Amino acid sequence: MEQTIGTADRPLRVAIIGAGPAAFYAVEALFKQPGLVCQVDMLNRFPTPYGLVREGVAPDHESIKAVTRVYDKTATNPNFRYFGNVTFGKDVTLEELLPLYDQIIYGVGAQSDRRMGIPGEDLEGSFAATVFVGWYNGHPDYRDMNFDLSCERVAVVGNGNVAMDVARILVADPEALASTDIADHALEQLRQSKVKEVYLLGRRGPVQASFTNPELKEFGELEGVDVVVDPKDLELDAASEENLATDKNATKNILTLRRYLENTEYTRPRRVVFKFLTSPVEITGNDGRVSGLKIEKNRLEVGNDGTLRAIGTGQTETLEVGLVFRSVGYRGVPLNGVPFDEKTGTIPNVAGRVINLATGETQSGQYVVGWAKRGPSGIIGTNKPDSLSTVQSMVADLPELKGIADEKRDPALAEQLLKEKGLEYVTFQDWLALNEHEVSQGKAQNRPRIKSTRVAEMLDVIRQAATSRT
Ligand code: NAP
């Protein structure tokens, strides 16, 4: 007799790929579904969980990271297992997972960045801001990046919160960062930094900037940093004035920017220069290295869709800079065997159900959450309702779900697969041991933790902890 999937007799078996906020909120939502019994396995590329909370949130935004306590609570559910250090598509394939799980959720975020598409973008010294973010946050992929901070001026292109984070880290007093969990290698280099001036370039005006007000205000609170704003940029056109009326964040931003105008004596050792209505047109170079950024002044024009667009005026200037960070958005990368929409950089879906773009058909049992679902937007909390909506689709689909074969339902089979493949997977208990190690290392220096930044280093700590447990 066929059993109902999602009951004590026939638990729903779910695999979730990724361990960031969206993935954890999906697991939490699954466990909270009334009457649903499910077993969840989380597969993650790195030994460490939490995705961008660990590898993206700025080190001086420690309080935001407290959100991981909620994820840790989810992880205590006996029906949850964590398999870190397992890369989907490389260590295990979709074909191998499909027979073992009734439903699979992709929560892989957006692993790459958008490009500006201008000449000189590949010169030495031109980087994606996301790489710099990964570097100072101890992301193992960017551990050995080398940013030459011997130049005095740097341009950051984009007006989102990532651009704000990058600019702030570049001008902050390294000694203020020394009490955070910033990666040691980054702290060391920032201590030698000669950077004095960071240009923050927005292609549209201050009303259209996507950074949020607390981030803008933080510049005014930084020791030794002047904030420079061109008063002309705050003379708003009629359409921007009109937009202000309905945009609380932009209204606050304009007030903050006007306050910055009150300081006209720039005597502090470092500065952030806001340049609105400017687009990068070319990165210029010398001997293959960035030497400048040519920018064009823009004006705003109402587009067909009613939004204000930046239109070049032909008026250009070149900023002498030694580094350019493009901070114009993250971008998803395709997963082996999973549909991908090249245009949006996301996994195509309807209400979280993965669809085949060519046919429009749903991929039965496959779902998506977070940035992989909706693109790189929103704050950490945005993912909670977003993941819940995907879980609601999963639950709604249960009556029609065929489910995996009975003989494949034993949870031990997934572990067996990883073992047979010779994978050194990391459990949540292993991660907690690594966490304890990082935190105890940090205590000696009065820091929240000292991050392990190489996978081999992480595995060493985990192995030692496992040995001392036995
Ligand atoms: P974002 O908020 O989408 O900002 C992207 C910026 O790039 C926009 O200012 C955009 O301008 C600009 N841009 C795009 N294409 C451009 C081009 N070709 N030339 C010049 N400028 C261009 O993205 P993000 O900063 O990467 O942040 C991603 C998400 O993470 C956001 O939701 C953000 O709020 C969130 N986040 C939050 C925090 C925090 O809460 N502290 C920290 C980091 C990230 P247009 O507006 O003109 O398109």
XYZ file of C-alpha atoms and ligand atoms in Angstrom, residues 52 56-58 61 64 114-117 130 157-165 168 201-204 208-212 215 218 278-280 308 310 327-330 371 374 376-380, ligand 1:
96
model
C 27.281 35.302 3.087
C 29.857 38.577 2.935
C 28.688 40.558 5.980
C 31.329 43.165 6.804
C 28.876 44.609 11.328
C 24.192 41.186 12.094
C 28.362 41.321 -12.976
C 30.801 43.110 -15.211
C 30.728 46.721 -16.381
C 31.539 45.867 -19.998
C 32.806 40.753 -4.228
C 31.789 51.708 -8.996
C 28.200 51.269 -7.816
C 25.919 52.678 -5.180
C 24.729 49.572 -3.355
C 25.582 48.385 0.143
C 28.444 46.222 -1.126
C 30.101 49.362 -2.536
C 29.591 51.039 0.842
C 31.157 48.087 2.688
C 34.361 51.747 4.398
C 30.563 56.342 -8.150
C 26.814 56.240 -8.714
C 25.572 56.263 -12.287
C 22.305 57.877 -11.182
C 18.241 56.541 -6.851
C 21.176 55.128 -4.830
C 20.402 51.688 -3.440
C 22.563 51.951 -0.304
C 20.654 52.170 2.947
C 25.471 52.475 5.899
C 28.538 55.166 9.147
C 28.812 59.441 -13.281
C 29.363 56.287 -15.301
C 32.666 54.518 -15.851
C 14.831 57.388 -14.095
C 21.230 57.653 -16.590
C 30.354 46.765 -7.315
C 27.555 46.543 -9.827
C 25.865 43.401 -8.529
C 26.390 39.706 -7.875
C 19.409 34.785 -4.571
C 15.088 35.902 -7.183
C 20.915 39.250 -5.667
C 18.621 41.590 -3.801
C 17.379 42.226 -0.307
C 18.806 41.846 3.160
C 19.272 38.619 5.159
P 22.754 46.562 -5.488
O 22.151 47.075 -4.253
O 21.872 46.000 -6.531
O 23.612 47.763 -6.117
C 24.206 47.686 -7.380
C 24.654 49.065 -7.786
O 25.365 48.958 -9.009
C 23.507 50.053 -8.049
O 23.869 51.307 -7.534
C 23.450 50.093 -9.581
O 22.964 51.309 -10.091
C 24.905 49.960 -9.907
N 25.183 49.535 -11.265
C 24.690 48.447 -11.910
N 25.207 48.375 -13.153
C 26.040 49.428 -13.281
C 26.860 49.908 -14.322
N 26.957 49.252 -15.478
N 27.577 51.041 -14.112
C 27.496 51.706 -12.944
N 26.731 51.304 -11.917
C 26.017 50.179 -12.089
O 23.828 45.403 -5.224
P 24.943 45.137 -4.115
O 25.523 46.365 -3.560
O 25.832 44.134 -4.771
O 24.149 44.404 -2.954
C 23.434 43.180 -3.173
C 22.367 43.020 -2.109
O 22.982 42.738 -0.855
C 21.543 44.265 -1.905
O 20.222 43.911 -1.685
C 22.162 44.885 -0.667
O 21.281 45.718 0.061
C 22.530 43.646 0.121
N 23.597 43.989 1.068
C 23.225 44.491 2.259
C 24.180 44.893 3.168
C 23.745 45.474 4.471
O 22.585 45.333 4.832
N 24.623 46.159 5.183
C 25.533 44.783 2.860
C 25.897 44.274 1.624
C 24.911 43.884 0.722
P 21.442 51.456 -10.608
O 20.601 51.622 -9.398
O 21.500 52.659 -11.460
O 21.121 50.193 -11.355
